[in-house]
Coordinates of C-alpha atoms in Angstrom, one line a residue:
M242 CA 118.8 -9.1 33.2
R243 CA 115.8 -7.5 31.5
S244 CA 113.9 -10.9 31.3
C245 CA 114.6 -11.5 35.0
Y246 CA 113.2 -8.1 35.8
L247 CA 110.0 -8.9 33.8
Q248 CA 109.6 -12.3 35.5
F249 CA 110.0 -10.6 38.9
L250 CA 107.5 -7.9 38.0
L251 CA 104.9 -10.5 36.8
L252 CA 105.5 -12.5 40.0
L253 CA 105.0 -9.4 42.1
L254 CA 101.8 -8.6 40.3
E255 CA 100.5 -12.1 40.9
L256 CA 101.3 -11.9 44.6
L257 CA 99.6 -8.5 44.8
S258 CA 96.6 -9.9 42.9
C259 CA 96.3 -12.9 45.4
N260 CA 96.6 -10.6 48.5
A261 CA 94.1 -8.1 47.0
T262 CA 91.6 -10.9 46.4
K263 CA 91.9 -11.8 50.1
L264 CA 91.2 -8.2 51.1
G265 CA 88.2 -8.0 48.9
F266 CA 89.8 -6.4 45.9
S267 CA 90.5 -7.8 42.4
F268 CA 92.8 -6.9 39.5
D269 CA 92.0 -7.9 36.0
L270 CA 95.4 -8.5 34.3
R271 CA 93.8 -9.0 30.9
I272 CA 94.3 -6.0 28.7
N273 CA 91.5 -4.8 26.5
S274 CA 89.5 -8.0 27.3
E275 CA 85.8 -8.0 27.8
V276 CA 83.7 -10.7 29.5
K277 CA 80.7 -11.8 27.5
C278 CA 77.8 -13.9 28.5
I279 CA 77.8 -17.7 28.2
E280 CA 76.3 -18.9 24.9
E281 CA 74.1 -21.5 26.5
E282 CA 72.6 -18.8 28.9
R283 CA 72.1 -16.4 26.0
Q284 CA 70.1 -19.1 24.1
A285 CA 68.1 -19.8 27.3
L286 CA 67.1 -16.2 27.6
L287 CA 66.1 -16.1 23.9
Q288 CA 63.9 -19.2 24.5
F289 CA 62.3 -17.5 27.5
K290 CA 61.5 -14.5 25.3
Q291 CA 59.9 -16.8 22.7
H292 CA 57.3 -17.9 25.3
L293 CA 56.1 -14.4 25.8
V294 CA 52.9 -13.2 24.0
D295 CA 54.3 -9.8 23.2
P296 CA 58.1 -9.7 23.5
S297 CA 58.3 -6.0 22.4
P298 CA 59.2 -4.8 26.0
L299 CA 62.4 -6.9 25.6
S300 CA 63.4 -5.3 22.3
S301 CA 66.9 -4.9 23.5
W302 CA 67.2 -8.7 23.6
N303 CA 68.8 -9.0 20.2
S304 CA 70.3 -12.4 19.3
G305 CA 73.2 -10.6 17.7
E306 CA 74.4 -8.8 20.8
D307 CA 76.0 -9.7 24.1
C308 CA 73.3 -10.7 26.5
C309 CA 75.1 -9.0 29.4
K310 CA 74.1 -5.7 27.8
W311 CA 70.4 -6.6 27.5
E312 CA 67.8 -4.8 29.6
G313 CA 67.2 -6.4 33.0
I314 CA 70.3 -8.6 32.7
K315 CA 73.5 -8.4 34.8
C316 CA 76.5 -10.8 34.5
S317 CA 79.4 -11.6 36.6
N318 CA 82.4 -9.4 35.8
K319 CA 84.7 -12.4 36.3
T320 CA 82.8 -15.4 34.7
G321 CA 80.3 -13.9 32.4
H322 CA 77.5 -15.9 34.0
V323 CA 74.1 -14.3 34.2
V324 CA 73.5 -13.4 37.9
T325 CA 70.5 -11.1 37.7
L326 CA 67.2 -11.3 35.8
D327 CA 65.1 -8.3 36.7
L328 CA 62.0 -7.6 34.6
Q329 CA 59.9 -5.9 37.3
G330 CA 57.0 -4.0 35.8
K331 CA 57.9 -4.6 32.1
Q332 CA 54.3 -5.5 31.3
V333 CA 55.3 -8.8 29.7
E334 CA 52.8 -11.7 29.6
G335 CA 52.9 -15.3 28.6
E336 CA 54.6 -18.2 30.3
I337 CA 57.7 -18.5 32.5
S338 CA 59.8 -20.9 30.5
S339 CA 61.8 -23.6 32.2
S340 CA 64.7 -22.6 29.9
L341 CA 65.7 -20.4 32.8
L342 CA 67.1 -23.5 34.4
E343 CA 70.2 -22.9 32.4
L344 CA 70.9 -19.9 34.6
Q345 CA 72.4 -21.9 37.4
Y346 CA 74.5 -18.9 38.6
L347 CA 71.4 -16.7 39.0
T348 CA 71.2 -15.0 42.4
H349 CA 68.5 -12.4 41.7
L350 CA 65.2 -13.2 40.0
D351 CA 62.5 -10.6 39.8
L352 CA 59.5 -11.1 37.5
S353 CA 57.1 -9.1 39.6
S354 CA 54.3 -6.9 38.3
N355 CA 53.9 -8.9 35.0
N356 CA 51.1 -10.9 33.7
F357 CA 51.5 -14.7 33.7
F358 CA 47.8 -15.1 34.2
G359 CA 46.6 -18.6 34.9
K360 CA 50.0 -20.1 34.6
S361 CA 51.1 -22.6 37.3
F362 CA 53.9 -21.7 39.8
P363 CA 57.2 -22.3 38.1
N364 CA 58.4 -25.3 40.1
F365 CA 61.8 -25.4 38.5
V366 CA 62.7 -22.2 40.4
G367 CA 63.4 -24.5 43.4
S368 CA 66.4 -25.9 41.4
L369 CA 68.1 -22.5 41.0
A370 CA 70.3 -23.3 43.9
K371 CA 72.2 -20.0 44.1
L372 CA 69.1 -17.8 44.4
Q373 CA 69.2 -15.2 47.1
H374 CA 66.4 -12.9 45.9
L375 CA 63.1 -14.2 44.4
D376 CA 60.2 -11.9 43.7
L377 CA 57.1 -13.3 41.9
S378 CA 54.6 -10.8 43.3
F379 CA 51.7 -9.5 41.2
T380 CA 52.3 -12.1 38.5
H381 CA 48.8 -13.8 38.6
I382 CA 50.3 -17.3 38.9
V383 CA 48.1 -20.1 40.3
G384 CA 48.3 -23.5 41.9
T385 CA 50.2 -24.6 45.0
I386 CA 53.5 -23.5 46.3
P387 CA 56.1 -26.3 45.6
Q388 CA 58.1 -27.7 48.5
Q389 CA 61.1 -27.5 46.3
L390 CA 61.5 -23.9 47.4
G391 CA 62.9 -25.4 50.6
N392 CA 66.0 -26.3 48.5
L393 CA 66.9 -22.6 48.2
S394 CA 68.9 -22.6 51.5
G395 CA 70.7 -19.3 50.5
L396 CA 67.4 -17.4 49.9
I397 CA 67.3 -14.0 51.7
Y398 CA 64.3 -12.3 50.1
L399 CA 61.1 -14.1 49.1
D400 CA 58.0 -12.2 47.8
L401 CA 55.0 -14.1 46.5
S402 CA 52.4 -11.5 47.4
Y403 CA 49.2 -10.6 45.6
N404 CA 48.8 -13.8 43.7
F405 CA 45.2 -14.4 44.7
D406 CA 44.9 -17.9 43.2
L407 CA 48.1 -19.2 44.8
M408 CA 47.8 -21.4 47.8
E409 CA 49.8 -23.4 50.3
A410 CA 48.9 -27.0 50.9
H411 CA 52.0 -28.3 52.8
D412 CA 51.7 -26.5 56.1
L413 CA 54.8 -24.4 55.2
D414 CA 57.1 -27.3 55.9
W415 CA 59.5 -26.1 53.2
L416 CA 59.8 -22.7 54.9
I417 CA 61.8 -23.9 57.9
H418 CA 64.7 -24.8 55.6
L419 CA 65.2 -21.2 54.7
Q420 CA 67.4 -20.3 57.6
S421 CA 68.9 -17.2 55.9
L422 CA 65.6 -15.6 55.0
T423 CA 65.2 -12.1 56.2
H424 CA 62.2 -10.9 54.1
L425 CA 59.0 -12.9 53.6
D426 CA 55.9 -11.4 52.0
M427 CA 52.9 -13.7 51.2
T428 CA 50.2 -11.1 51.3
S429 CA 46.9 -12.3 49.7
V430 CA 48.2 -15.9 49.2
N431 CA 45.7 -18.5 50.4
L432 CA 47.1 -20.0 53.7
S433 CA 43.7 -20.9 55.1
Q434 CA 44.5 -24.6 55.3
V435 CA 47.9 -24.2 57.0
L436 CA 48.1 -25.6 60.5
N437 CA 50.6 -24.4 63.2
W438 CA 51.6 -21.4 61.0
P439 CA 52.7 -19.2 63.9
N440 CA 55.5 -21.5 65.1
K441 CA 56.6 -22.3 61.5
V442 CA 57.3 -18.7 60.6
M443 CA 59.0 -17.9 63.9
M444 CA 61.5 -20.7 63.5
L445 CA 63.4 -18.5 61.0
P446 CA 66.2 -17.0 63.0
S447 CA 67.1 -14.3 60.5
L448 CA 63.6 -13.1 59.7
I449 CA 63.2 -9.3 59.9
Y450 CA 60.2 -8.6 57.7
L451 CA 57.0 -10.8 57.7
S452 CA 53.8 -9.9 55.9
L453 CA 50.9 -12.5 56.0
S454 CA 48.1 -10.0 55.4
D455 CA 44.8 -11.2 53.9
C456 CA 45.9 -14.9 53.9
G457 CA 42.8 -16.4 55.6
L458 CA 44.8 -17.2 58.8
S459 CA 43.1 -18.2 62.0
T460 CA 44.5 -18.9 65.4
M461 CA 44.0 -21.8 67.8
T462 CA 45.2 -21.9 71.3
H463 CA 47.2 -25.1 70.9
Q464 CA 49.1 -23.6 68.0
L465 CA 50.5 -20.8 70.0
R466 CA 53.4 -22.2 71.9
S467 CA 56.6 -20.2 72.0
S468 CA 59.7 -21.7 70.6
A469 CA 63.3 -21.6 71.8
N470 CA 64.4 -21.0 68.2
S471 CA 61.9 -18.3 67.6
S472 CA 62.9 -15.1 65.8
S473 CA 64.0 -12.3 68.1
Q474 CA 65.0 -10.0 65.2
L475 CA 61.6 -9.4 63.7
L476 CA 61.1 -5.7 63.0
L477 CA 57.9 -5.7 60.8
L478 CA 54.9 -8.0 61.3
N479 CA 51.7 -7.5 59.2
L480 CA 48.9 -9.9 60.0
S481 CA 46.0 -7.6 59.0
F482 CA 42.8 -8.8 57.3
N483 CA 42.7 -12.3 58.7
H484 CA 40.6 -14.2 61.2
L485 CA 42.8 -13.9 64.2
N486 CA 41.4 -13.7 67.8
C487 CA 42.9 -12.3 71.0
S488 CA 45.0 -15.4 71.6
I489 CA 47.4 -14.0 69.1
F490 CA 48.5 -11.5 71.7
H491 CA 49.9 -14.3 74.0
W492 CA 52.0 -15.7 71.1
L493 CA 53.1 -12.2 70.0
F494 CA 54.4 -11.0 73.4
N495 CA 56.3 -14.3 74.0
S496 CA 57.8 -14.5 70.5
S497 CA 59.1 -11.0 69.6
T498 CA 59.9 -8.0 71.7
S499 CA 61.9 -6.0 69.1
L500 CA 59.0 -5.0 66.8
V501 CA 59.1 -1.7 65.1
H502 CA 56.0 -1.9 62.9
L503 CA 53.0 -4.0 63.8
S504 CA 49.6 -4.3 62.1
L505 CA 46.8 -6.6 63.5
S506 CA 44.0 -4.5 61.8
Y507 CA 40.8 -6.0 60.6
N508 CA 40.8 -9.3 62.5
L509 CA 38.4 -10.6 65.2
L510 CA 40.0 -9.1 68.2
Q511 CA 37.2 -8.9 70.9
C512 CA 39.0 -7.9 74.0
S513 CA 40.6 -4.9 75.7
I514 CA 44.0 -3.6 74.6
P515 CA 46.7 -5.5 76.6
E516 CA 48.9 -3.6 78.9
A517 CA 51.8 -5.7 77.6
F518 CA 52.1 -3.5 74.6
G519 CA 54.0 -1.0 76.8
S520 CA 56.9 -3.5 77.0
I521 CA 57.6 -3.3 73.3
N522 CA 59.2 0.1 73.5
S523 CA 60.7 -0.2 70.1
L524 CA 57.3 0.2 68.4
Q525 CA 57.0 3.1 65.9
T526 CA 53.8 2.1 64.2
L527 CA 50.9 0.2 65.7
D528 CA 47.6 -0.5 63.8
L529 CA 44.8 -2.2 65.7
G530 CA 42.0 -0.7 63.6
G531 CA 39.0 -2.6 62.3
N532 CA 38.5 -5.0 65.2
Q533 CA 36.0 -5.1 68.1
L534 CA 38.3 -3.9 70.8
V535 CA 36.5 -2.7 74.0
G536 CA 37.4 -0.8 77.1
R537 CA 37.7 2.8 78.2
S538 CA 40.6 4.8 76.8
I539 CA 44.1 3.5 76.3
P540 CA 46.3 1.5 78.8
K541 CA 48.6 3.7 80.9
S542 CA 51.6 1.6 79.8
F543 CA 51.4 3.2 76.4
G544 CA 53.1 6.2 78.0
N545 CA 56.3 4.2 77.8
L546 CA 56.3 3.9 74.1
C547 CA 58.7 6.7 73.4
A548 CA 59.2 5.8 69.7
L549 CA 55.5 5.4 68.8
E550 CA 54.7 7.7 65.8
L551 CA 51.7 6.0 64.2
F552 CA 48.8 4.8 66.4
C553 CA 45.6 3.5 64.6
L554 CA 42.5 2.4 66.6
E555 CA 39.8 3.3 64.1
D556 CA 36.6 1.2 63.7
N557 CA 36.4 -0.4 67.2
N558 CA 34.2 -0.2 70.2
L559 CA 36.4 1.8 72.5
S560 CA 34.9 4.4 74.8
G561 CA 36.0 7.0 77.3
N562 CA 37.2 10.5 76.5
L563 CA 40.4 12.2 75.3
Y564 CA 41.1 13.7 78.8
E565 CA 41.6 10.1 80.0
F566 CA 43.9 9.4 77.1
M567 CA 45.9 12.5 77.7
S568 CA 46.4 11.6 81.3
N569 CA 47.4 8.0 80.5
V570 CA 49.9 8.9 77.9
S571 CA 51.5 11.8 79.7
G572 CA 54.9 10.1 79.3
C573 CA 57.2 10.4 76.3
L574 CA 54.6 9.2 73.9
V575 CA 53.2 12.8 73.6
D576 CA 56.5 13.9 72.2
S577 CA 56.7 11.2 69.5
L578 CA 53.1 10.7 68.3
Q579 CA 52.5 12.0 64.8
F580 CA 49.6 9.9 63.5
F581 CA 46.6 9.4 65.8
E582 CA 43.5 7.7 64.3
I583 CA 40.5 6.8 66.6
S584 CA 37.6 7.4 64.2
S585 CA 34.5 5.3 64.3
N586 CA 34.6 4.4 68.0
R587 CA 32.4 5.5 71.0
F588 CA 34.6 8.2 72.5
T589 CA 32.7 11.2 74.0
G590 CA 33.2 14.4 75.8
P591 CA 34.7 17.7 74.7
L592 CA 38.0 18.1 73.0
P593 CA 40.8 18.8 75.6
E594 CA 41.8 22.4 75.6
S595 CA 45.5 21.3 75.8
I596 CA 45.4 19.0 72.7
G597 CA 47.5 21.4 70.6
D598 CA 50.2 21.6 73.2
S599 CA 50.1 18.0 74.5
L600 CA 50.6 16.4 71.1
P601 CA 52.8 19.0 69.3
R602 CA 54.1 16.7 66.6
L603 CA 50.7 15.5 65.3
T604 CA 50.6 15.3 61.5
I605 CA 47.4 13.3 61.2
L606 CA 44.5 13.6 63.6
S607 CA 41.3 11.7 62.8
L608 CA 38.5 11.7 65.4
R609 CA 35.7 11.2 62.9
S610 CA 32.4 9.5 63.8
N611 CA 32.5 9.6 67.6
G612 CA 30.4 11.4 70.2
F613 CA 32.7 14.5 70.8
Y614 CA 30.8 17.7 71.7
G615 CA 31.6 21.2 72.8
S616 CA 33.5 23.8 70.8
L617 CA 36.8 23.7 69.0
P618 CA 39.6 24.7 71.4
L619 CA 41.6 27.7 70.5
N620 CA 44.6 25.6 71.4
L621 CA 43.8 23.4 68.3
C622 CA 45.6 26.1 66.3
H623 CA 48.9 25.1 67.9
L624 CA 49.0 21.9 65.8
S625 CA 51.4 23.6 63.3
N626 CA 52.5 20.3 61.8
I627 CA 48.9 19.0 61.1
Q628 CA 48.3 17.9 57.5
L629 CA 45.0 15.9 57.9
L630 CA 42.5 17.2 60.4
D631 CA 39.2 15.1 60.4
L632 CA 36.7 15.9 63.1
S633 CA 33.6 15.1 61.0
L634 CA 30.5 13.3 62.2
N635 CA 30.6 14.5 65.8
K636 CA 28.5 17.0 67.7
I637 CA 31.1 19.8 67.9
G638 CA 29.6 23.3 68.0
G639 CA 30.8 26.9 68.1
T640 CA 32.8 28.7 65.5
I641 CA 36.0 28.1 63.6
P642 CA 38.7 30.1 65.4
Q643 CA 40.4 32.8 63.2
C644 CA 43.8 31.4 64.4
I645 CA 43.2 28.5 62.1
K646 CA 45.7 30.2 59.8
N647 CA 48.4 29.1 62.3
L648 CA 48.1 25.5 60.9
T649 CA 51.2 26.5 59.0
S650 CA 51.9 23.0 57.5
M651 CA 48.8 23.5 55.4
S652 CA 50.4 26.5 53.8
Q653 CA 53.8 25.1 53.1
K654 CA 54.9 22.8 50.4
W655 CA 55.7 19.2 51.5
R656 CA 59.2 18.6 52.5
A657 CA 61.0 15.2 52.6
S658 CA 61.8 15.7 56.3
H659 CA 58.1 15.6 57.1
N660 CA 57.8 12.1 55.6
G661 CA 59.5 10.1 58.3
I662 CA 56.7 7.8 59.3
Y663 CA 55.4 7.2 55.8
S664 CA 58.5 5.4 54.5
V665 CA 57.5 2.0 56.1
Q666 CA 57.9 -1.0 53.9
R667 CA 55.2 -1.9 51.4
A668 CA 53.3 -4.5 53.4
Y669 CA 52.4 -2.0 56.1
A670 CA 49.9 0.3 54.5
D671 CA 49.7 3.4 56.6
H672 CA 46.3 4.8 56.0
A673 CA 43.6 7.2 57.0
P674 CA 40.0 6.9 55.8
F675 CA 38.1 10.1 55.2
V676 CA 35.5 11.6 52.8
W677 CA 37.2 12.5 49.5
K678 CA 35.3 14.0 46.7
G679 CA 32.0 13.0 48.2
R680 CA 33.0 9.3 48.9
M681 CA 34.8 7.4 51.6
A682 CA 38.4 7.0 50.5
M683 CA 41.7 5.7 51.8
F684 CA 45.1 7.3 51.3
E685 CA 48.0 4.8 51.3
N686 CA 51.7 5.5 51.4
S687 CA 51.2 9.1 50.3
L688 CA 49.9 10.9 53.3
G689 CA 52.9 13.2 53.4
L690 CA 51.5 14.9 50.3
V691 CA 47.9 15.2 51.7
K692 CA 46.6 18.3 53.4
I693 CA 43.0 18.0 54.4
I694 CA 40.5 19.6 56.8
D695 CA 37.2 17.9 57.3
L696 CA 34.8 19.4 59.9
S697 CA 31.6 18.2 58.2
S698 CA 28.4 16.9 60.0
N699 CA 28.8 18.9 63.2
K700 CA 27.0 21.9 64.8
L701 CA 29.4 24.6 63.8
H702 CA 28.0 28.0 63.1
G703 CA 29.0 31.6 62.3
E704 CA 30.9 32.6 59.1
V705 CA 33.5 30.6 57.4
P706 CA 36.6 32.5 58.4
E707 CA 38.6 34.3 55.7
E708 CA 41.8 33.0 57.4
L709 CA 41.2 29.6 55.9
T710 CA 42.4 30.9 52.5
S711 CA 45.9 31.4 53.9
L712 CA 46.2 27.6 54.0
T713 CA 47.3 27.7 50.4
E714 CA 48.5 24.1 50.1
L715 CA 45.1 22.7 51.2
I716 CA 44.0 19.8 48.9
S717 CA 40.5 19.2 50.4
L718 CA 38.1 21.3 52.5
N719 CA 34.9 19.8 53.8
L720 CA 32.6 22.0 55.9
S721 CA 29.3 20.5 54.8
R722 CA 26.3 19.7 57.0
N723 CA 26.8 22.5 59.6
N724 CA 25.1 25.8 60.3
F725 CA 27.5 28.2 58.7
T726 CA 26.0 31.6 57.6
G727 CA 27.3 34.6 55.8
S728 CA 28.9 34.6 52.3
I729 CA 31.7 32.6 50.7
T730 CA 34.9 34.7 51.1
L731 CA 36.0 36.6 48.0
K732 CA 39.5 35.2 48.6
I733 CA 38.5 31.5 48.0
G734 CA 40.5 31.6 44.8
L735 CA 43.7 31.8 46.8
L736 CA 43.4 28.0 47.5
Q737 CA 45.0 27.2 44.2
N738 CA 45.8 23.6 45.1
L739 CA 42.3 22.7 46.2
Q740 CA 40.9 19.6 44.5
S741 CA 37.8 19.1 46.6
L742 CA 35.5 21.7 48.2
D743 CA 32.3 20.8 50.0
L744 CA 30.2 23.6 51.6
S745 CA 26.9 22.0 51.0
R746 CA 23.9 21.9 53.5
N747 CA 24.6 25.1 55.3
Q748 CA 23.0 28.5 55.3
L749 CA 25.5 30.4 53.2
R750 CA 24.1 33.3 51.2
G751 CA 25.2 35.8 48.5
E752 CA 26.8 35.2 45.2
I753 CA 29.5 32.6 44.4
P754 CA 32.8 34.6 44.2
T755 CA 34.2 34.7 40.6
S756 CA 37.6 33.8 42.0
I757 CA 36.4 30.2 42.5
S758 CA 36.8 29.7 38.8
D759 CA 40.5 30.4 39.1
I760 CA 41.1 27.2 41.1
S761 CA 42.4 25.1 38.2
F762 CA 42.7 21.8 40.0
L763 CA 39.2 21.8 41.4
S764 CA 37.5 18.6 40.3
Y765 CA 34.9 18.2 43.0
L766 CA 32.6 21.0 44.2
D767 CA 29.4 20.8 46.2
L768 CA 27.6 24.1 47.2
S769 CA 24.1 22.5 47.2
N770 CA 21.4 23.3 49.7
N771 CA 22.3 26.8 50.8
N772 CA 20.8 30.2 50.1
L773 CA 23.2 31.3 47.4
S774 CA 22.0 33.6 44.7
G775 CA 23.1 35.2 41.4
K776 CA 24.9 33.7 38.4
I777 CA 27.3 30.8 38.7
P778 CA 30.7 32.2 37.7
T779 CA 31.9 31.2 34.2
G780 CA 34.8 28.8 34.2
T781 CA 35.8 25.6 32.6
Q782 CA 35.8 23.6 35.8
L783 CA 32.4 24.9 37.0
Q784 CA 30.4 24.5 33.9
S785 CA 31.7 20.9 33.5
L786 CA 30.4 19.9 37.0
N787 CA 27.1 18.2 37.6
A788 CA 24.1 20.4 38.2
S789 CA 23.6 18.6 41.5
A790 CA 26.6 20.6 42.9
F791 CA 24.4 23.8 42.9
M792 CA 20.9 22.4 43.5
G793 CA 18.9 23.6 46.5
N794 CA 19.8 27.3 45.9
P795 CA 16.5 28.7 44.5
E796 CA 18.0 32.1 43.5
L797 CA 21.0 30.6 41.8
C798 CA 21.1 30.5 38.0
G799 CA 23.3 29.8 35.1
S800 CA 25.1 26.8 33.6
P801 CA 25.1 24.0 34.6
L802 CA 21.7 24.7 36.2
P803 CA 18.8 24.5 33.7
N804 CA 17.4 27.9 34.8
K805 CA 18.9 30.8 32.9
C806 CA 19.8 34.2 34.4
P807 CA 18.0 37.4 33.3
E808 CA 21.2 38.6 31.6
D809 CA 21.3 35.4 29.6
L810 CA 17.7 36.0 28.4
Y811 CA 18.2 39.7 27.7
P812 CA 21.9 40.1 27.0
I813 CA 23.6 43.5 27.5
C814 CA 25.8 44.5 24.5
N815 CA 29.2 46.1 25.1
D816 CA 29.8 46.9 21.3
T817 CA 27.9 50.1 20.4
R818 CA 27.6 49.4 16.7
T819 CA 26.5 45.8 17.3
C820 CA 24.0 46.9 19.9
K821 CA 22.7 49.6 17.4
N822 CA 22.2 47.1 14.7
V823 CA 20.5 44.8 17.0
D824 CA 18.3 47.6 18.4
N825 CA 17.4 48.7 14.9
Q826 CA 16.5 45.1 13.9
E827 CA 14.5 44.8 17.0
N828 CA 12.7 48.1 16.2
V829 CA 12.0 47.0 12.6
D830 CA 10.7 43.7 13.9
D831 CA 8.6 45.5 16.5
G832 CA 7.3 48.0 13.8
L833 CA 6.3 45.3 11.4
I834 CA 4.5 43.4 14.1
T835 CA 2.8 46.5 15.5
Q836 CA 1.7 47.7 12.0
G837 CA 0.3 44.4 11.1
F838 CA -1.4 44.1 14.4
Y839 CA -3.0 47.5 14.1
V840 CA -4.1 47.0 10.5
A841 CA -5.7 43.7 11.3
M842 CA -7.3 45.2 14.4
A843 CA -8.7 48.2 12.4
L844 CA -10.1 45.9 9.7
G845 CA -11.6 43.7 12.3
F846 CA -13.1 46.7 14.0
V847 CA -14.6 48.1 10.8
V848 CA -16.0 44.8 9.7
G849 CA -17.3 44.0 13.1
F850 CA -18.8 47.4 13.6
W851 CA -20.6 47.5 10.2
G852 CA -21.7 44.0 10.7
V853 CA -23.3 44.9 14.0
C854 CA -24.8 48.0 12.6
C855 CA -26.3 46.2 9.6
S856 CA -27.7 43.5 11.9
L857 CA -29.2 46.2 14.1
L858 CA -30.6 48.1 11.1
L859 CA -32.2 44.9 9.7
N860 CA -33.6 44.0 13.1
L861 CA -34.9 47.5 13.6
R862 CA -36.6 47.5 10.2
Y863 CA -38.1 44.2 11.0
I864 CA -39.4 45.3 14.3
T865 CA -40.7 48.6 12.8
M866 CA -42.6 46.7 10.1
R867 CA -44.1 44.4 12.8
L868 CA -45.2 47.4 14.9
I869 CA -46.8 49.1 11.8
S870 CA -48.5 45.8 10.9
N871 CA -49.9 45.4 14.4
A872 CA -51.1 49.0 14.5
R873 CA -53.1 48.5 11.3
M874 CA -54.7 45.4 12.6
M875 CA -55.9 47.2 15.7
L876 CA -57.4 50.1 13.6
R877 CA -59.5 47.7 11.6

């Protein structure tokens, strides 16, 4: 009876196990058993390690332990086969050994950000038939991409980016076999010899992410036919830094209408911005910067882009004024736009009085290097979310309004909720060029942490308002090359997070506030070419700066300038005893010098006096004798 019960129980457990497997669950009936890695695969991994120049980053790969416990290795819980080899950023170098062919159950292979400099593409990878994830980015491999990659029909993720000496010589014919591919990144891989690339990549029905930035791509009209099998799911497309012309627009609008992130920056686009962009109402980021786009303002259809958060048009030949832009985008775009970059164009006119209310969500506003004039609107202070404000290299005059303290995002610590538009995938580099520490710079993928005001190279005048010091999270402040007068506010030290401060080439006067030496993060300072005076405050950061930071202020003195201050030449003592000793010593020294001086002077006077007297007496005697002699001669 008991044995029948046990047999029934085992049968029941078996049935439950089978049904649970169908439902996606599994029971391991083995008690106290542990799956270990396959011996052949363990030996293959050890052989891979032997081909590395310095295997120390893989110190956990000990031949006496279960390889499933090694760093970067994951095994199947059921079979013990190695399914993951992830050595991303382990700083290993050497050769990618073909011993990895033993890992036939491998689904995830990531060797990115390591140094296999000068080694050929590991062709054997095309024989790892179960691969779903392959990342060889930043590995410095060279040569041509093998067509064997087309054998990886189950591949979902492929990243070969930033291998600058890697090239494609087979027109991407292997690519069309990867029908499951959703992510393809070949940034900076040489594709300049590839023909008909647009239609090849768009024949991948599952593709969501495509980055072919800096690949040497060009477009020809006959290449740009739309395909019935073209991808309609593409969400991110990055074709920046290539040689594409305006014919790419025709292909784009006929191939994908679901794009969320699009970058065509730094190509050869010499046309106006197409109205058809207004039909891609899913767009969140659009970067057309670094081209030769022409035309006045922005098409009215952009008012339909209710999801657009990032809009970059920097470094083009666009003209018009912001009033036209405001009227053209009076739709839902004004409620979504957070990043607006139109620097280095030909826009003119005054800044609209309503800019602060019309674009309330703006986080980044860059109007640098245009022809804007007039004064700063008071309404500008309504941009409470602004973190980067760059109006430099224009003709803006007037004063800085005191309400600038209302830019409250500049006085608050960064919060994750503010970073929505900066979490785009890696290939789309959201960026904003500006002057940083005296040089042009570009922030990438970290703009949520940046709080910058740049009003340099304008015609602003008046005093620098004290209210600026309430923006306590400010990282960089550049007010150089204006006509500011008055003194530097004594509260400048409140800007504790300031790393870069440029007030050069103004007409500021007075002393440099001592509180400036309290700004511990300050690594760049330029106060040159003003009318500042007095001694440079003593502080580690200030004395370590180059003297050029203070040049052009004739009445300024102290380190790091070569001219010393009077108090340095004639120090004032605070210790009475020390001062007394010093004074006594100085008096003694002065007494010795004075006594010696007077003794020498007296002796010199006496000697000189008697010398002159003797000389006169001798001359007088001689003259007298001559007169007597002459008189005697006359008497005879």
